Structure formats: structure tokens, C-alpha cells
Short mmCIF file of C-alpha atoms and ligand atoms in Angstrom, two decimals:
data_model
loop_
_atom_site.label_atom_id
_atom_site.label_comp_id
_atom_site.label_asym_id
_atom_site.label_seq_id
_atom_site.Cartn_x
_atom_site.Cartn_y
_atom_site.Cartn_z
CA MET A 15 70.72 61.85 69.77
CA ILE A 16 70.34 64.58 72.34
CA PRO A 17 68.63 67.07 72.64
CA THR A 18 65.75 64.83 71.95
CA PRO A 19 62.46 65.90 70.89
CA HIS A 20 61.22 66.37 74.00
CA ILE A 21 63.69 67.20 76.20
CA GLU A 22 66.10 70.18 75.85
CA ALA A 23 69.20 69.37 77.94
CA LYS A 24 72.28 69.33 75.89
CA ASN A 25 74.67 67.40 77.71
CA GLN A 26 73.97 63.67 79.44
CA ASN A 27 75.94 65.16 82.53
CA GLU A 28 72.78 67.73 83.19
CA ILE A 29 70.74 64.95 84.55
CA ALA A 30 71.53 62.35 87.48
CA LYS A 31 71.62 58.67 87.17
CA THR A 32 68.89 58.35 89.19
CA VAL A 33 65.60 60.65 88.30
CA LEU A 34 62.56 60.64 90.34
CA MET A 35 59.10 61.23 88.54
CA PRO A 36 55.54 62.57 89.40
CA GLY A 37 53.26 62.68 87.06
CA ASP A 38 52.49 66.66 87.35
CA PRO A 39 55.30 69.19 86.51
CA LEU A 40 54.34 71.22 89.55
CA ARG A 41 54.97 68.75 91.81
CA ALA A 42 58.55 68.37 90.04
CA LYS A 43 59.14 71.88 90.54
CA PHE A 44 57.62 71.25 94.33
CA ILE A 45 60.16 68.76 94.75
CA ALA A 46 63.12 70.65 93.63
CA ASP A 47 62.14 73.78 95.20
CA THR A 48 61.62 72.08 98.67
CA PHE A 49 64.20 69.33 99.18
CA LEU A 50 66.55 70.40 96.29
CA GLU A 51 70.10 72.19 96.68
CA ASP A 52 72.19 73.80 93.76
CA VAL A 53 69.16 73.42 91.69
CA VAL A 54 69.66 73.49 88.25
CA GLN A 55 66.53 73.13 85.46
CA PHE A 56 67.10 71.40 82.43
CA ASN A 57 63.79 71.14 80.75
CA GLU A 58 60.72 73.17 79.88
CA VAL A 59 59.58 71.76 76.66
CA ARG A 60 56.12 71.19 76.90
CA ASN A 61 56.06 72.49 80.49
CA MET A 62 57.55 69.06 81.60
CA LEU A 63 59.79 70.72 83.89
CA GLY A 64 62.91 69.12 84.92
CA TYR A 65 65.40 69.68 87.58
CA THR A 66 68.82 68.53 88.91
CA GLY A 67 70.02 69.21 92.16
CA THR A 68 71.57 67.95 95.42
CA TYR A 69 69.80 65.84 98.35
CA LYS A 70 72.06 65.59 101.18
CA GLY A 71 74.60 66.69 99.05
CA ARG A 72 73.83 63.78 96.57
CA LYS A 73 73.33 64.14 93.02
CA ILE A 74 69.38 63.64 91.75
CA SER A 75 66.87 64.90 89.14
CA VAL A 76 63.18 65.09 89.23
CA MET A 77 61.18 65.29 86.23
CA ALA A 78 57.62 65.10 85.43
CA SER A 79 56.14 62.39 83.09
CA GLY A 80 52.46 63.66 82.23
CA MET A 81 49.80 61.20 82.64
CA GLY A 82 49.61 58.17 81.00
CA MET A 83 51.21 55.13 79.59
CA PRO A 84 52.18 57.26 76.12
CA SER A 85 53.14 60.38 78.17
CA ILE A 86 55.86 58.31 80.60
CA GLY A 87 56.50 55.88 77.50
CA ILE A 88 58.09 58.82 75.84
CA TYR A 89 60.10 60.64 78.56
CA SER A 90 61.37 57.47 80.38
CA TYR A 91 62.65 56.24 76.92
CA GLU A 92 64.52 59.29 76.01
CA LEU A 93 65.99 59.55 79.63
CA TYR A 94 67.57 55.75 79.63
CA GLU A 95 68.53 55.79 76.17
CA PHE A 96 69.63 59.14 75.12
CA TYR A 97 70.73 60.51 78.72
CA GLY A 98 72.35 57.61 80.22
CA VAL A 99 69.53 57.36 83.00
CA GLU A 100 70.26 54.25 84.88
CA ASN A 101 67.13 54.63 87.56
CA ILE A 102 63.96 55.96 87.43
CA ILE A 103 61.34 56.17 90.44
CA ARG A 104 57.80 57.14 89.64
CA ILE A 105 56.26 58.73 92.51
CA GLY A 106 52.65 59.13 91.95
CA SER A 107 49.19 58.96 93.22
CA CYS A 108 46.76 56.16 92.91
CA GLY A 109 42.95 55.03 93.66
CA GLY A 110 42.73 52.06 95.93
CA TYR A 111 40.63 49.19 94.84
CA THR A 112 40.25 47.98 98.58
CA GLU A 113 40.16 49.05 102.11
CA LYS A 114 43.19 47.50 102.95
CA VAL A 115 45.12 50.82 101.51
CA LYS A 116 43.76 53.76 103.29
CA LEU A 117 43.89 57.50 101.90
CA TYR A 118 47.71 58.63 102.15
CA ASP A 119 49.21 55.21 102.81
CA VAL A 120 52.33 54.42 100.82
CA ILE A 121 52.49 51.64 98.24
CA LEU A 122 55.85 49.99 96.74
CA ALA A 123 54.45 48.56 93.22
CA MET A 124 56.14 45.14 93.30
CA ASP A 125 54.92 44.66 89.56
CA ALA A 126 52.00 46.14 87.71
CA TRP A 127 48.95 44.36 85.91
CA SER A 128 47.48 45.91 82.82
CA GLU A 129 45.17 45.73 79.99
CA SER A 130 47.37 47.73 77.87
CA SER A 131 48.85 47.28 74.67
CA TYR A 132 51.65 49.41 75.12
CA ALA A 133 54.27 46.73 75.99
CA LYS A 134 53.20 44.60 72.95
CA VAL A 135 53.31 47.38 70.46
CA GLN A 136 56.77 48.66 72.09
CA GLY A 137 58.54 45.18 71.95
CA GLY A 138 56.30 42.54 71.41
CA TYR A 139 55.76 41.67 74.92
CA ASP A 140 52.44 39.88 75.32
CA LYS A 141 52.06 39.11 79.04
CA GLU A 142 49.58 41.41 81.46
CA ILE A 143 52.69 41.55 84.26
CA ILE A 144 55.70 43.36 84.32
CA GLU A 145 57.95 43.52 87.48
CA SER A 146 59.69 46.57 88.72
CA THR A 147 63.16 46.02 89.86
CA GLU A 148 64.02 44.29 92.94
CA SER A 149 67.24 45.73 94.11
CA LEU A 150 65.59 49.14 93.53
CA ASN A 151 62.42 47.65 95.67
CA VAL A 152 65.01 46.52 98.39
CA LYS A 153 66.52 49.72 98.76
CA LEU A 154 63.30 51.54 98.87
CA THR A 155 62.19 49.39 101.60
CA GLU A 156 65.10 49.88 103.59
CA TYR A 157 64.82 53.67 103.69
CA ALA A 158 61.17 53.77 104.51
CA LYS A 159 62.15 51.26 107.51
CA ASP A 160 64.78 53.87 108.28
CA LEU A 161 62.57 56.60 107.74
CA ASN A 162 59.42 54.88 109.87
CA ILE A 163 57.02 55.29 106.89
CA PRO A 164 54.98 52.20 107.04
CA MET A 165 54.74 51.06 103.16
CA HIS A 166 52.44 48.35 101.42
CA ARG A 167 54.24 46.14 98.87
CA GLU A 168 51.47 45.09 96.61
CA ARG A 169 50.71 44.50 92.91
CA ILE A 170 49.15 47.38 91.30
CA HIS A 171 46.93 48.40 88.13
CA SER A 172 48.07 50.51 85.19
CA SER A 173 45.33 51.46 83.42
CA ASP A 174 44.88 53.31 80.36
CA VAL A 175 41.34 54.43 81.25
CA PHE A 176 40.44 56.90 84.08
CA TYR A 177 36.70 57.54 83.44
CA ARG A 178 35.39 53.57 83.06
CA GLU A 179 31.50 53.60 81.94
CA ASN A 180 31.05 50.68 84.17
CA PHE A 181 33.44 51.92 87.48
CA GLU A 182 32.57 48.79 89.24
CA GLU A 183 35.05 46.57 87.08
CA TYR A 184 37.42 47.19 89.62
CA GLN A 185 36.17 44.97 92.12
CA GLU A 186 37.08 42.14 89.21
CA ILE A 187 40.23 43.44 88.83
CA TYR A 188 41.31 43.63 92.31
CA GLN A 189 39.78 39.93 92.89
CA LYS A 190 41.25 38.33 89.91
CA HIS A 191 44.18 40.07 89.37
CA GLY A 192 45.37 41.00 93.00
CA CYS A 193 45.83 44.69 92.36
CA VAL A 194 45.34 47.11 95.57
CA GLY A 195 45.37 50.32 93.33
CA VAL A 196 45.19 51.80 90.01
CA GLU A 197 47.28 54.27 88.37
CA MET A 198 48.16 54.86 84.90
CA GLU A 199 52.06 54.76 84.10
CA ALA A 200 54.13 52.02 85.92
CA PHE A 201 53.42 49.02 83.35
CA ALA A 202 55.16 51.67 80.32
CA LEU A 203 57.96 52.70 82.58
CA PHE A 204 58.65 48.92 84.01
CA HIS A 205 58.46 47.96 80.18
CA ASN A 206 61.00 50.45 78.93
CA ALA A 207 63.26 49.69 81.68
CA LYS A 208 63.24 45.95 80.95
CA VAL A 209 63.87 46.25 77.21
CA LEU A 210 66.53 49.02 77.68
CA GLY A 211 68.40 46.94 80.66
CA LYS A 212 67.56 49.87 83.13
CA LYS A 213 66.01 49.83 86.73
CA ALA A 214 62.70 51.16 87.33
CA ALA A 215 60.41 51.68 90.60
CA CYS A 216 57.34 53.03 91.88
CA LEU A 217 56.06 54.91 94.93
CA LEU A 218 51.93 55.56 94.98
CA THR A 219 50.32 57.63 97.50
CA VAL A 220 46.60 56.57 97.97
CA SER A 221 44.43 59.34 96.89
CA ASP A 222 41.42 58.20 96.81
CA ASN A 223 39.53 54.89 97.22
CA LEU A 224 36.95 53.48 94.74
CA ALA A 225 35.80 50.95 97.49
CA THR A 226 35.29 53.53 100.35
CA LYS A 227 34.52 56.38 98.41
CA GLU A 228 36.75 58.73 100.29
CA ALA A 229 39.17 61.20 98.15
CA THR A 230 41.67 63.95 98.78
CA THR A 231 41.72 67.62 97.78
CA SER A 232 44.60 68.59 95.58
CA GLU A 233 45.83 70.68 98.43
CA GLU A 234 46.04 68.02 100.77
CA ARG A 235 47.95 65.80 98.58
CA GLN A 236 50.71 68.38 97.79
CA ASN A 237 51.41 67.95 101.85
CA ALA A 238 50.68 64.07 102.54
CA PHE A 239 52.54 63.05 99.44
CA THR A 240 55.95 64.04 101.16
CA ASN A 241 56.40 60.60 102.81
CA MET A 242 56.92 59.15 99.64
CA MET A 243 58.84 61.86 98.38
CA LYS A 244 61.64 61.62 101.35
CA ILE A 245 61.92 57.77 100.77
CA ALA A 246 62.52 58.33 97.12
CA LEU A 247 64.70 61.22 97.87
CA GLU A 248 67.23 58.79 99.49
CA MET A 249 68.00 57.25 96.17
CA ALA A 250 70.17 60.23 95.59
CA GLU A 251 73.82 58.89 94.92
N1 LIG B 21 42.61 55.83 88.59
C1 LIG B 21 43.66 56.08 87.60
N2 LIG B 21 44.69 56.68 88.35
C2 LIG B 21 44.32 57.23 89.55
C3 LIG B 21 43.24 57.29 90.42
C4 LIG B 21 42.12 56.76 89.79
O1 LIG B 21 41.31 56.21 90.39
N3 LIG B 21 43.29 58.07 91.15
C5 LIG B 21 44.93 58.39 91.28
N4 LIG B 21 45.18 58.21 90.16
#
């Protein structure tokens, strides 16, 4: 069933087996412009930009997911199920829940805890934690080490809500569930990989910290996020 309602590529070979997924379409463009060679754009539907190119001579794609679980749920499902994609590495930002994770630190999400109904509605999965794929995590850990980039390996919170009325609830989520930070997509991505027999991982850069109240500007983020991008780009094959 390609093209799909949301991705206009006409052939599976337009998209690599491994796709990096930032939330922001302009970040996908930045990665393609900055790091990839022989770039071909394969998607512009809804401006959810997608590109395929080579990194150090190896094929890789990068496509935006949009914000939130419904959005990444659609794009990751279509990439896995209809375009034959095997690996999706989300590369995003997160809010820190503890001072243990500093601004710009990189976190590899070993699993995601969520109160979201995404996995239950999608496939009847009624637990609150979903793991990322161990074999991808092993590789990403090795690449981070080779690149000399320190990386936390922790549980994160995937939230459906950015603006909570009671934002202090983060403290309970950290203490009770052990989540060191919050983002809004990993739980749905990990679930889709699980039901479709595919692989998923998630690298996050801390863009703000709820405990220390520090924040970054969108301009600072662009540059600081290159560490995480370089680790993920090594997944090209
Ligand atoms: N909440 C949810 N997602 C985020 C945040 C946050 O504070 N910061 C970056 N992504």
C-alpha cells in the first residue's frame, strides 16, 4: 500500500532500512544538509520532510515524526509496515526530571514509561512500560563510546501532555517510576516496533530541566544536538 496517506515515496528503495526520526521537519532537513551526501528528498506531505542519502558512504534516511504519540505512531507504522524499514532511531529533545541529567546531556532510552492509552488502543497492550530494542542499544552505546560522547542509559517518561496544570507531578513520576526525563513519542515508537517485529531506539538531548528550571534557546539546541546526531548516524549501513 504505497504511497501511503502520509508518505509519498513510490518505491520501497527510496527509503533506507534505517531511519533517523527527529520531531522537527527542519531538523530532518538540517541533518540531510549537514551530514548526508547524494541526498534525495522522498517526502513533503504535510511538510513532514524525509530524505535519503549516504553517511560515510553508507545509506541512511532521516524523516520527521512530528510531535506526540499519535503523530509518530502514524509515520513509524507506515515506514515499518509499508516501506520495509527495519530500524527507527528517534533523536529528540527531553525535559530533565532530575539534576542528574544536565542540559545537553545525551540519554539513551532503555525503556519508556507512559500513562498513554496508545499501546492499549493500538494492540491491546495494557502495561505501562515498553523496552527499546537491545541490539540497537548495544550498537548505539558502542558508537557513543567510540565518539567519546558520554551517554546516560535510563528510563524516560513519554507524555501526552506538555502543559500540565500541576507540573510538579514530575517529581512523583521520577520517584515512583524512575523516569529521568520526559518526551512525547518513544512509547508509541517502541510499541509499533514490537507489534510489527521491527527495531526501535531513542536518543534524547536534555533541552530543559524541570528540577533546576534551566532551558536552552532553539538556536543553541540546533548545534548542541549534533552529538546525538553523530551517534545515530553511525547506524547507516
Ligand atoms: N515535556 C515534554 N516533552 C519535552 C519537554 C518537556 O518538558 N522538553 C523537551 N521535550
